Short mmCIF file of C-alpha atoms in Angstrom, two decimals:
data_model
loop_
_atom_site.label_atom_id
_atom_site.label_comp_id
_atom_site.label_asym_id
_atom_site.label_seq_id
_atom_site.Cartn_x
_atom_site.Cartn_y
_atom_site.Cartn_z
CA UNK A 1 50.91 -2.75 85.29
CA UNK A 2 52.65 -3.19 82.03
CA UNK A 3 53.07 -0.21 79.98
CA UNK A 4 54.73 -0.49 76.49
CA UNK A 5 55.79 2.86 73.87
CA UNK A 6 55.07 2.48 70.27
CA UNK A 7 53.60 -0.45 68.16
CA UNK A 8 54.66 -4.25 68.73
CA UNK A 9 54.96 -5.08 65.13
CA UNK A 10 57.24 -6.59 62.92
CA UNK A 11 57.03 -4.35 60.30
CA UNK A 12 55.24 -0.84 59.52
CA UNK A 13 54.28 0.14 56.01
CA UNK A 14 53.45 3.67 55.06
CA UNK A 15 50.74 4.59 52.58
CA UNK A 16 51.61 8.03 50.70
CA UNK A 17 49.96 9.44 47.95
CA UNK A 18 47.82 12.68 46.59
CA UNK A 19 44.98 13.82 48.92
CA UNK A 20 42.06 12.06 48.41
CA UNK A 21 43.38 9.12 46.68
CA UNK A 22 41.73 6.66 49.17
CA UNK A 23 44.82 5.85 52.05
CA UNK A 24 42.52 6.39 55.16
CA UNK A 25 39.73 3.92 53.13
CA UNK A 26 42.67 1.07 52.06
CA UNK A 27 43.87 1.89 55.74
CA UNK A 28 40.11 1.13 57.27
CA UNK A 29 39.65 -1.66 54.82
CA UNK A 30 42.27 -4.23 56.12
CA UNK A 31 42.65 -2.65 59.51
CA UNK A 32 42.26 -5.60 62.13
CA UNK A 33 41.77 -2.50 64.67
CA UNK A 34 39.57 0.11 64.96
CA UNK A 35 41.82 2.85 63.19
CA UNK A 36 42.99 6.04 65.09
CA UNK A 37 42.74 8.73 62.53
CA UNK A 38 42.98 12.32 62.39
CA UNK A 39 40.33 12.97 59.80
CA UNK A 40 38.68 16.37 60.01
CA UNK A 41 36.10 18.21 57.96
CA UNK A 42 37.64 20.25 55.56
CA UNK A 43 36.52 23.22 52.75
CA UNK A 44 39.04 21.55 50.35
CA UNK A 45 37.84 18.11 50.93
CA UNK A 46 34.20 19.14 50.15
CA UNK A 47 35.12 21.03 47.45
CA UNK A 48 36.65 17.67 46.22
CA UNK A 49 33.58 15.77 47.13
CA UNK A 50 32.19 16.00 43.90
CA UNK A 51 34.62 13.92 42.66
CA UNK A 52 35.25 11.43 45.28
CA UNK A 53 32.28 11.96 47.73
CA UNK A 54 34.76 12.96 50.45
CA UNK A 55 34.29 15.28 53.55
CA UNK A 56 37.06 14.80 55.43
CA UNK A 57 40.83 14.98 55.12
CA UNK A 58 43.66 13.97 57.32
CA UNK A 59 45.60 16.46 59.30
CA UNK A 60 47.96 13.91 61.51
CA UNK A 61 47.94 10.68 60.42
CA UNK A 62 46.10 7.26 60.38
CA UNK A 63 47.05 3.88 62.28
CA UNK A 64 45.94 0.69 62.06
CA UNK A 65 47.09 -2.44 62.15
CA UNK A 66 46.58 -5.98 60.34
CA UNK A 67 47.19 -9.66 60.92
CA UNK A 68 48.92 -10.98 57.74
CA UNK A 69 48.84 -14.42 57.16
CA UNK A 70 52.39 -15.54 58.94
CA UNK A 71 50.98 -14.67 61.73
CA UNK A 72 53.12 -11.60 61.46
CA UNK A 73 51.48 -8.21 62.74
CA UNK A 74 51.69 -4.97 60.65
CA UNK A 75 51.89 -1.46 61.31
CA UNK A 76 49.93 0.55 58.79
CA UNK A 77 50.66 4.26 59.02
CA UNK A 78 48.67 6.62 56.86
CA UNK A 79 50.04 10.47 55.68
CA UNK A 80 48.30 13.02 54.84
CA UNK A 81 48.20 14.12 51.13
CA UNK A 82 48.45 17.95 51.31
CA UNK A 83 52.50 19.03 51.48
CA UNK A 84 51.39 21.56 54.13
CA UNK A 85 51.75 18.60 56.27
CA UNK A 86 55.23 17.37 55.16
CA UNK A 87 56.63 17.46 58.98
CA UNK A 88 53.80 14.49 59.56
CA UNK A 89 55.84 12.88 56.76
CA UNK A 90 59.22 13.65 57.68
CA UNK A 91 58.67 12.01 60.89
CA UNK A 92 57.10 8.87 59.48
CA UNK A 93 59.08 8.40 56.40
CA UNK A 94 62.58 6.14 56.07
CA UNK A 95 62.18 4.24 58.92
CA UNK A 96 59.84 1.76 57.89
CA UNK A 97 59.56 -1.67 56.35
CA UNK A 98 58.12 -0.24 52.85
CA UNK A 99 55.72 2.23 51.57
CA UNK A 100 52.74 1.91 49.36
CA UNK A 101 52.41 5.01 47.27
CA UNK A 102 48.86 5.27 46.38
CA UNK A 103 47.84 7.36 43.00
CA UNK A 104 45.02 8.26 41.11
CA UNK A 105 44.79 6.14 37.56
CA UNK A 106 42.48 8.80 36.14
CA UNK A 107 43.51 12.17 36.69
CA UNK A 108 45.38 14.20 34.08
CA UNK A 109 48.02 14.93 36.48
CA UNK A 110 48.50 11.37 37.32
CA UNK A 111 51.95 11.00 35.89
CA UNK A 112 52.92 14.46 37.99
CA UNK A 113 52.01 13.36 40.76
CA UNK A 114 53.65 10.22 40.02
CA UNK A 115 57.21 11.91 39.83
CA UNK A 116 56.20 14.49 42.10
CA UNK A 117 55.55 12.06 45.14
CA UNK A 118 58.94 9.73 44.24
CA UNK A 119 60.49 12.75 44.58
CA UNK A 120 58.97 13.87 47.88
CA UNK A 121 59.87 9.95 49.02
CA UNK A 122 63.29 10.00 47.59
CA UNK A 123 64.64 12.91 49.55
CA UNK A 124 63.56 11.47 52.98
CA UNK A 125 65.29 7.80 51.74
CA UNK A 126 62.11 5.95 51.24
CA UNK A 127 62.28 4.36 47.60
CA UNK A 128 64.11 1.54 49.09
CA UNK A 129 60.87 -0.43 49.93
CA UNK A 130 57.80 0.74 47.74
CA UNK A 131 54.84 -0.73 46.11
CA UNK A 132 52.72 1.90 43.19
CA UNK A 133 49.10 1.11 43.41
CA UNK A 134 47.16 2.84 40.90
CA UNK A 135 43.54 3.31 41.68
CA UNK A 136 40.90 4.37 39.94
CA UNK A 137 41.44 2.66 36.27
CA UNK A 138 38.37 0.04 34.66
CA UNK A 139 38.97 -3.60 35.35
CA UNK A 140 40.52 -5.42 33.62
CA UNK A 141 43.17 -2.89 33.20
CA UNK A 142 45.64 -3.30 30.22
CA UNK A 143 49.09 -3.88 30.93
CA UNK A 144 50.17 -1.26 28.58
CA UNK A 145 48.41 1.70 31.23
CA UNK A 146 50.89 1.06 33.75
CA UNK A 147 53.72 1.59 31.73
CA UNK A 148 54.16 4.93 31.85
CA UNK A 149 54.05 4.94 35.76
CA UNK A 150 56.28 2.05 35.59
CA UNK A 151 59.04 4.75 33.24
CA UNK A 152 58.61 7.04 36.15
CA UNK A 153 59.00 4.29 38.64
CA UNK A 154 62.26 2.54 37.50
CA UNK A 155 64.70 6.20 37.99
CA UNK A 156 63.82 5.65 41.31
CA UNK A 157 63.47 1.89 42.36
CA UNK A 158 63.77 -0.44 39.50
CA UNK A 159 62.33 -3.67 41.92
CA UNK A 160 59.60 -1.67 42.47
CA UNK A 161 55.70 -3.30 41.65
CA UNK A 162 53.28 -0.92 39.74
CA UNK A 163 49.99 -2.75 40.29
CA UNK A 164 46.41 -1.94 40.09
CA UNK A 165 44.62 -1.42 43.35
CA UNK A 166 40.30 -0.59 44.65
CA UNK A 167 41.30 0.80 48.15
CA UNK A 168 38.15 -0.55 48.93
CA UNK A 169 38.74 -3.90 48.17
CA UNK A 170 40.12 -5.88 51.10
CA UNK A 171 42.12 -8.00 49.15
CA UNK A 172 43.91 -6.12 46.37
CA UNK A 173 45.02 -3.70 49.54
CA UNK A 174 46.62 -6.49 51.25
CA UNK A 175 48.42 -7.82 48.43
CA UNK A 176 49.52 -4.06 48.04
CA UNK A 177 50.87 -4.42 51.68
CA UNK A 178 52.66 -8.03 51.23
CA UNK A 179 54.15 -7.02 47.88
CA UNK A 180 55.86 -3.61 50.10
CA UNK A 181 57.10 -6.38 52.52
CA UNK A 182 58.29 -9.01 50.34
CA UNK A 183 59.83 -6.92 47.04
CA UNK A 184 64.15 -6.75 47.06
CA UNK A 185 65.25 -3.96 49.10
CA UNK A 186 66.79 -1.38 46.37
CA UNK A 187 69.91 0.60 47.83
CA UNK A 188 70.41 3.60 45.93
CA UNK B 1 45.87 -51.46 6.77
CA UNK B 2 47.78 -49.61 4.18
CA UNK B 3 49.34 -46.55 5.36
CA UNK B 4 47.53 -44.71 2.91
CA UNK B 5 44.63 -46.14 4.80
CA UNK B 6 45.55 -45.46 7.66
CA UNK B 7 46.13 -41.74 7.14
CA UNK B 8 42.40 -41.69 5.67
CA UNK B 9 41.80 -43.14 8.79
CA UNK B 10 43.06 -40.72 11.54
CA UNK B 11 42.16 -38.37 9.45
CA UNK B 12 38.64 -39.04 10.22
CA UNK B 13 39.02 -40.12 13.65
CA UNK B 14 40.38 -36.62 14.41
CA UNK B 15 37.92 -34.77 12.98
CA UNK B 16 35.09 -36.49 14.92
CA UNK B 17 37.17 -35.50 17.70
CA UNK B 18 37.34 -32.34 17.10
CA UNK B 19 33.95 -31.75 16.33
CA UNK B 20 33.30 -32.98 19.57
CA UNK B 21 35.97 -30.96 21.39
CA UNK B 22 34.52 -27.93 19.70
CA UNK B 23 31.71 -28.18 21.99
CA UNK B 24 32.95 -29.60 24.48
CA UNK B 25 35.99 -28.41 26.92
CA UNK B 26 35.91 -30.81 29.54
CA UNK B 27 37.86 -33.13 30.99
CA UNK B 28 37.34 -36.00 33.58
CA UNK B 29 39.98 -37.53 36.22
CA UNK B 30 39.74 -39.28 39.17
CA UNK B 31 43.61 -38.22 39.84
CA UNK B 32 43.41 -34.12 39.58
CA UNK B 33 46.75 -33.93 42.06
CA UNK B 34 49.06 -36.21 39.84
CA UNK B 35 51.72 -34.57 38.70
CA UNK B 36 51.43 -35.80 35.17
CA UNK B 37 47.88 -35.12 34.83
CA UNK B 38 48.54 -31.72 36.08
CA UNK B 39 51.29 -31.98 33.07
CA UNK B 40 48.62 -33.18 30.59
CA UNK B 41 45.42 -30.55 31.53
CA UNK B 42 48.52 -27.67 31.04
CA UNK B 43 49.83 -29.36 27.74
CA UNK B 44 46.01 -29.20 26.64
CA UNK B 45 45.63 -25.55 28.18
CA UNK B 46 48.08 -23.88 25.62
CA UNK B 47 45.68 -24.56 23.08
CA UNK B 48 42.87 -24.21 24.16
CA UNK B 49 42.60 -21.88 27.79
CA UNK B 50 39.09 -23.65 28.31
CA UNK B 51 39.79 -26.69 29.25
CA UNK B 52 37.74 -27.34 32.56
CA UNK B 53 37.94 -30.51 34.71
CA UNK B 54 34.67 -32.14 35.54
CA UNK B 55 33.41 -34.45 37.88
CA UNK B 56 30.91 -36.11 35.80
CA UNK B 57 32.96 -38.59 33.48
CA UNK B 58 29.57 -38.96 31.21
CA UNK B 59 30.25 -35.16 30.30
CA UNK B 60 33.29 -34.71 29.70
CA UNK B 61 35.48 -35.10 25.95
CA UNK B 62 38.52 -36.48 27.18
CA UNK B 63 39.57 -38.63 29.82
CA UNK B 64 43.09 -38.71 32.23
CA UNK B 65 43.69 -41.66 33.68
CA UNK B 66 46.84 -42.07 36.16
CA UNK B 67 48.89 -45.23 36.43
CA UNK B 68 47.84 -45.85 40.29
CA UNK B 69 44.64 -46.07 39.15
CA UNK B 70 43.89 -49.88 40.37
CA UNK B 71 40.44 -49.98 38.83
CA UNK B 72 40.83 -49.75 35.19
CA UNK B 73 38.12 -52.68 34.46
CA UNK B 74 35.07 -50.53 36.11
CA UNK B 75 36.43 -47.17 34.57
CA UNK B 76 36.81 -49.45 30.67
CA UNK B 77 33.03 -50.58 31.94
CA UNK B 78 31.79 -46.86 32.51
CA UNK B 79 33.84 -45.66 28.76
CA UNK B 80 31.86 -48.87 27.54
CA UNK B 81 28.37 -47.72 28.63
CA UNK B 82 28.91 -44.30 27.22
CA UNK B 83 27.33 -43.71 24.19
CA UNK B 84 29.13 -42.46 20.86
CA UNK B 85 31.11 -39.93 20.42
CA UNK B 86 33.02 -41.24 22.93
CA UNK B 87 35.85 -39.40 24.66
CA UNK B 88 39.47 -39.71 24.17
CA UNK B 89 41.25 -41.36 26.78
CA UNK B 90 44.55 -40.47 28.10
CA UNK B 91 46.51 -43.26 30.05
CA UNK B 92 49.48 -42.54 32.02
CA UNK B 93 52.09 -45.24 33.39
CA UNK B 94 55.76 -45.76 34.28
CA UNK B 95 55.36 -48.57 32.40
CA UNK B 96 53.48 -49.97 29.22
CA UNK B 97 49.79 -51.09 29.04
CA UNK B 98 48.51 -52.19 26.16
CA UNK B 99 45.23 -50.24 25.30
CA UNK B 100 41.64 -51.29 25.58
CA UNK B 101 39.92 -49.04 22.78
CA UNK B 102 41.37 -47.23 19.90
CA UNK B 103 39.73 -43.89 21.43
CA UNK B 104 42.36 -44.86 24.11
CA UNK B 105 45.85 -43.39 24.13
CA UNK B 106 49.17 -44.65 25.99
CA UNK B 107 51.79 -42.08 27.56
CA UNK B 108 54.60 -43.33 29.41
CA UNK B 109 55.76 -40.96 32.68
CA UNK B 110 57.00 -39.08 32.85
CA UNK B 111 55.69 -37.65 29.96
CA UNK B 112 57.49 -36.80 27.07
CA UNK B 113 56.09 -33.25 26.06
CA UNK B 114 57.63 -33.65 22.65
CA UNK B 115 55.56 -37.09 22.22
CA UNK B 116 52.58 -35.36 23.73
CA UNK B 117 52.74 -32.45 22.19
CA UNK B 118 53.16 -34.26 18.13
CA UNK B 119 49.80 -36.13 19.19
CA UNK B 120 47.84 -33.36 20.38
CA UNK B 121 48.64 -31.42 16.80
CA UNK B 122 47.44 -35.25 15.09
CA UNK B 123 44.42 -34.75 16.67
CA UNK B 124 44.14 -31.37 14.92
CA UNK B 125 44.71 -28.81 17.98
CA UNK B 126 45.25 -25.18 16.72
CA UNK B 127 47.27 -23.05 19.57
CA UNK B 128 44.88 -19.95 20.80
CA UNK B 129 47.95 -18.71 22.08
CA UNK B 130 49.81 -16.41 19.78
CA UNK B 131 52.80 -16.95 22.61
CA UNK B 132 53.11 -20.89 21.36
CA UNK B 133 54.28 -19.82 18.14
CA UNK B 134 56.78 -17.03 18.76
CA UNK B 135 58.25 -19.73 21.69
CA UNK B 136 57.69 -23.11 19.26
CA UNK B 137 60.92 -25.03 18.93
CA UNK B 138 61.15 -27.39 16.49
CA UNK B 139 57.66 -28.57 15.65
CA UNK B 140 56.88 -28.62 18.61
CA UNK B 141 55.27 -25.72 20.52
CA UNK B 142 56.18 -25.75 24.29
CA UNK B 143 56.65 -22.27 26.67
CA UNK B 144 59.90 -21.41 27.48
CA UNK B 145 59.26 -21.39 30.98
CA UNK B 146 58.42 -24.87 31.29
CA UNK B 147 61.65 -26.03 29.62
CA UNK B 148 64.03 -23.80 31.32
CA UNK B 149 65.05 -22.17 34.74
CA UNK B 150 63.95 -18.44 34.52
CA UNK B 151 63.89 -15.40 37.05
CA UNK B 152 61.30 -12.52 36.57
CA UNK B 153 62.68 -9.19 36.08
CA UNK B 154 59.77 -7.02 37.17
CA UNK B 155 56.61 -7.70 39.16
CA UNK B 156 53.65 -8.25 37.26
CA UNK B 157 50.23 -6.45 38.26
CA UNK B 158 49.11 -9.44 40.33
CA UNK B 159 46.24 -7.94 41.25
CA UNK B 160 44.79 -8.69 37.62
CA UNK B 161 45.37 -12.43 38.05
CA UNK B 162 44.50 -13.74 41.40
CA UNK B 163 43.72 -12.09 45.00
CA UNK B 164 45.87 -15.55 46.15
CA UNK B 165 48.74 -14.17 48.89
CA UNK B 166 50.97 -17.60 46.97
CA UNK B 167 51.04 -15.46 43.48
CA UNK B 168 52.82 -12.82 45.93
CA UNK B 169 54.80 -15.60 47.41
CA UNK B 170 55.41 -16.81 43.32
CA UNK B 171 56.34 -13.76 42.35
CA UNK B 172 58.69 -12.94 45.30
CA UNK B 173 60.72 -16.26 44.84
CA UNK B 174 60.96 -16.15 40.79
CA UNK B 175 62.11 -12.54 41.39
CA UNK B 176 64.84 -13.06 44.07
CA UNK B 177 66.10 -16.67 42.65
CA UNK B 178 66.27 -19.01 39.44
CA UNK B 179 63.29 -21.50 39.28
CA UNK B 180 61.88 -24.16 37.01
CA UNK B 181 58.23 -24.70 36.70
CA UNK B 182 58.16 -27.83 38.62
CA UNK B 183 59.09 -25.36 42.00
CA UNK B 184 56.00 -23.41 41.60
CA UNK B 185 53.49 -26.72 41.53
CA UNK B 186 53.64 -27.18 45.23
CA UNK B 187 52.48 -23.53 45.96
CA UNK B 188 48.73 -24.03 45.19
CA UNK B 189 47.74 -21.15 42.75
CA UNK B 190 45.77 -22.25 40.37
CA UNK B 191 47.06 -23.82 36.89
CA UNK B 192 45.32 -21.64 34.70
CA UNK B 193 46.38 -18.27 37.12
CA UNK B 194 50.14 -19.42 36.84
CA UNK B 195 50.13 -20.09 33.21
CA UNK B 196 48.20 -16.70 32.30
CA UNK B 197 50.91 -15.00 34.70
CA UNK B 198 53.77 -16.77 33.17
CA UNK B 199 52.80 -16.64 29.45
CA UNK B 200 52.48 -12.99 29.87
CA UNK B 201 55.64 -12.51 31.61
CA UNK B 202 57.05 -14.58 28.95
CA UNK B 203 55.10 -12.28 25.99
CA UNK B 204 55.96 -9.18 27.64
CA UNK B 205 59.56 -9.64 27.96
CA UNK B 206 59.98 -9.75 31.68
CA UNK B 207 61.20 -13.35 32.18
CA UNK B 208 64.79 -14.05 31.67
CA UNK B 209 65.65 -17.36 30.98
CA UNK B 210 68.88 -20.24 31.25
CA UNK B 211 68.87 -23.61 30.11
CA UNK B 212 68.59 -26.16 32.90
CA UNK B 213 71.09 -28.45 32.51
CA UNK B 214 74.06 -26.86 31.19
CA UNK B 215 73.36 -24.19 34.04
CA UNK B 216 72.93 -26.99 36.85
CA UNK B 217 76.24 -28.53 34.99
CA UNK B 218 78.56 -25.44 35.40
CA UNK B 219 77.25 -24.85 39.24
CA UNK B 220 78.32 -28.34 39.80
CA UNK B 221 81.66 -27.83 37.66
CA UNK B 222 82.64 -24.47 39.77
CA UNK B 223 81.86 -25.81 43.03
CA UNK B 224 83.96 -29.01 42.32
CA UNK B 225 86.94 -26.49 41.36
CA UNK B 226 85.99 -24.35 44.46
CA UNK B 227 86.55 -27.73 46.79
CA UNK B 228 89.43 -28.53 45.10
CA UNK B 229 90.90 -25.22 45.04
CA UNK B 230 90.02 -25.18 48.86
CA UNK B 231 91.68 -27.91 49.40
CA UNK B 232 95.15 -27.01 48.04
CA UNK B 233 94.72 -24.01 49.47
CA UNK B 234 94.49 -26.21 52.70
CA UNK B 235 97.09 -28.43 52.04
CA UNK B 236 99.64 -25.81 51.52
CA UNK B 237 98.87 -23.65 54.54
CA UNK B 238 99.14 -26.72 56.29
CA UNK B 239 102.67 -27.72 55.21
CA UNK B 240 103.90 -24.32 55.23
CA UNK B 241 102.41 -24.35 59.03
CA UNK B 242 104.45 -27.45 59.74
CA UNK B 243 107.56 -26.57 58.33
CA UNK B 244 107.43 -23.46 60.40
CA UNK B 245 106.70 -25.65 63.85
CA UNK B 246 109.11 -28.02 62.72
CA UNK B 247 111.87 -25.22 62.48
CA UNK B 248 111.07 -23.98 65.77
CA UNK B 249 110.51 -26.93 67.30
CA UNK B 250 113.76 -28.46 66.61
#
């Protein structure tokens, strides 16, 4: 019997962002597998149900997996929002093909969390490789909405995409994914 | 006909057409892959973003027809049993045809976008696109990005435009490389996606731009010097090599 360690992908991409933002839904929306997540119930998550309708938050991390069109397998690796968990991060983050920092369109703190999660990237060398999905903001969105992320976004990586993204919709998430794989490195 | 007449004339002739067009955006070709239809439907695109190509040549206000077209007789037959207004008629060939109608128009290929362009505003097209004018050159009111080479400086937000993985694949190459507009054809997105992607680029500030030719000319020029200089560079080496096996060959 065959046994192998690890994924067999070419490439893994990380999605990072604010609890509740919607990584374990973009995760399970383009997931060719079932995904293996650590989702538990949790007082903070139904406390935040009344905004999102969610019950659950992840403690570990999610994995799945999709098919891009190459034919080329990826990894998809999802972290849990809350920095209690930041040794789930510190394991995952910098040695990866790119990350997709998810973040909330809508909330005052939106451009906070913005820097705050750069930062949190930055220090464990994961800029290099990132797509900024914004969720969360009416359709069509005006260009002039991403901007400010976009301020934040170029002291860190100035390659890197802000774009608008529904975690829920198949699509936008996997361009989200291919634009991770296919933007310039950046090399700070 | 005096030209005075003559001006009288057009004058007319374009505002029937243009009382037609006002109604109607369509546009009928049996050729929707050639490149210079694909040239002509853009042309028309920057001013007016509605233009839509139909199947049903009875409907539509203007007409594209492509030099490999073999059958012009039947498609002159089907324009005949059209009633008035009738549509305008684009023909495109290498070489020149003369025309069966008035309402029928004559544009060698590869088109001239200049030519093109003069006869679209005789026919009384206003731009829509506020972008034509701050980009017009001349008289004539063509995008930057289809006369020269460009690179994009920051990804859009594609997800506004298409769900298409080959905008990714657009974006990906115009950000790593120099392109011309006649690169991005072969990738399938659609024509009206590209343009609305590149005009806003263009609006927004985030494409840069070089002129084609005098670009393409100094590549050329520095990799001629770069052979030559290799060369010398060769040359030398090589004598200085010989001289030295000479010496201790003797």
């Amino acid at each position: 019997m065959k046994f192998s360690l690890g994924h067999q992908t070419s490439h893994q991409i990380i999605f990072a962002g604010p609890f509740g933002v919607g990584k374990t839904t973009a995760l399970q929306s383009i997931s060719d597998i079932d995904v293996v997540n650590t989702d538990v119930q949790s007082l903070e998550a139904t406390l935040h149900m009344k905004t999102s309708g969610k019950k659950t938050t992840t403690v570990g991390f999610d994995y799945g997996e999709v098919n891009l069109m190459g034919g080329e397998n990826v990894a998809l690796v999802g972290l849990p929002g809350q920095s209690r968990f930041d040794g789930v991060w510190d394991v995952f983050l910098g040695k990866n093909s790119g990350v997709v920092l998810w973040l909330y369109g809508d909330s005052a703190e939106a451009l906070q969390d913005c820097e705050k999660w750069l930062n949190h990237l930055k220090i464990r060398n994961a800029v290099t490789q990132l797509t900024v999905a914004v969720t969360r903001l009416d359709e069509p969105t005006p260009d002039h909405l991403l901007q400010p992320f976009r301020e934040i976004v170029l002291r860190f990586n100035p390659y890197a995409p802000v774009i608008t993204a529904d975690p829920r919709n198949r699509d936008q998430v996997v361009q989200a994914v291919l634009i991770a794989i296919s933007t310039p490195s950046y090399q700070t | 006909m005096r030209p005075v007449d003559m001006w009288f004339f057009c004058r007319i002739y374009a505002g029937d057409f243009l009382m037609m067009i006002d109604k109607n955006h369509k546009i009928w070709t049996e050729h929707p892959d050639n490149h210079s239809v694909k040239a002509v439907i853009s042309g028309l695109r920057l001013y007016r973003s509605d233009w839509k190509k139909t199947s049903a040549y009875e409907e539509a206000a203007l007409w594209c027809i492509a030099s490999d077209t073999d059958d012009v007789d039947s498609i002159y037959k089907n324009y005949q049993s059209i009633p008035s207004p009738k549509p305008e008629v684009i023909f495109l060939a290498s070489a020149f045809k003369p025309m069966m109608d008035s309402h029928w128009v004559f544009f060698k290929t590869p088109i001239n976008v200049r030519i093109f362009h003069k006869w679209l505003s005789s026919k009384g097209f206003q731009s829509e696109h506020s972008v034509l004018s701050s980009v017009a050159a001349d008289d004539v009111s063509v995008a930057r990005w289809r006369k020269e080479q460009f690179k994009m400086s920051r990804w859009p937000n594609v997800t506004q435009y298409s769900n298409s993985p080959n905008l990714i694949v657009m974006c990906s190459m115009i950000m790593h490389d120099w392109c011309d507009y006649s690169k991005l054809i072969p990738l399938n997105i659609e024509e009206e996606v590209l343009e609305r992607v590149l005009n806003d680029a263009e609006k927004d500030g985030n494409l840069i731009f070089r002129k084609k030719s005098s670009q393409a000319d100094a590549e050329a020029a520095q990799a001629i010097k770069d052979e030559v200089n290799k060369k010398s560079r060769k040359r030398k080496s090589k004598g200085l090599f010989r001289k030295l096996f000479e010496k201790f060959t003797q």
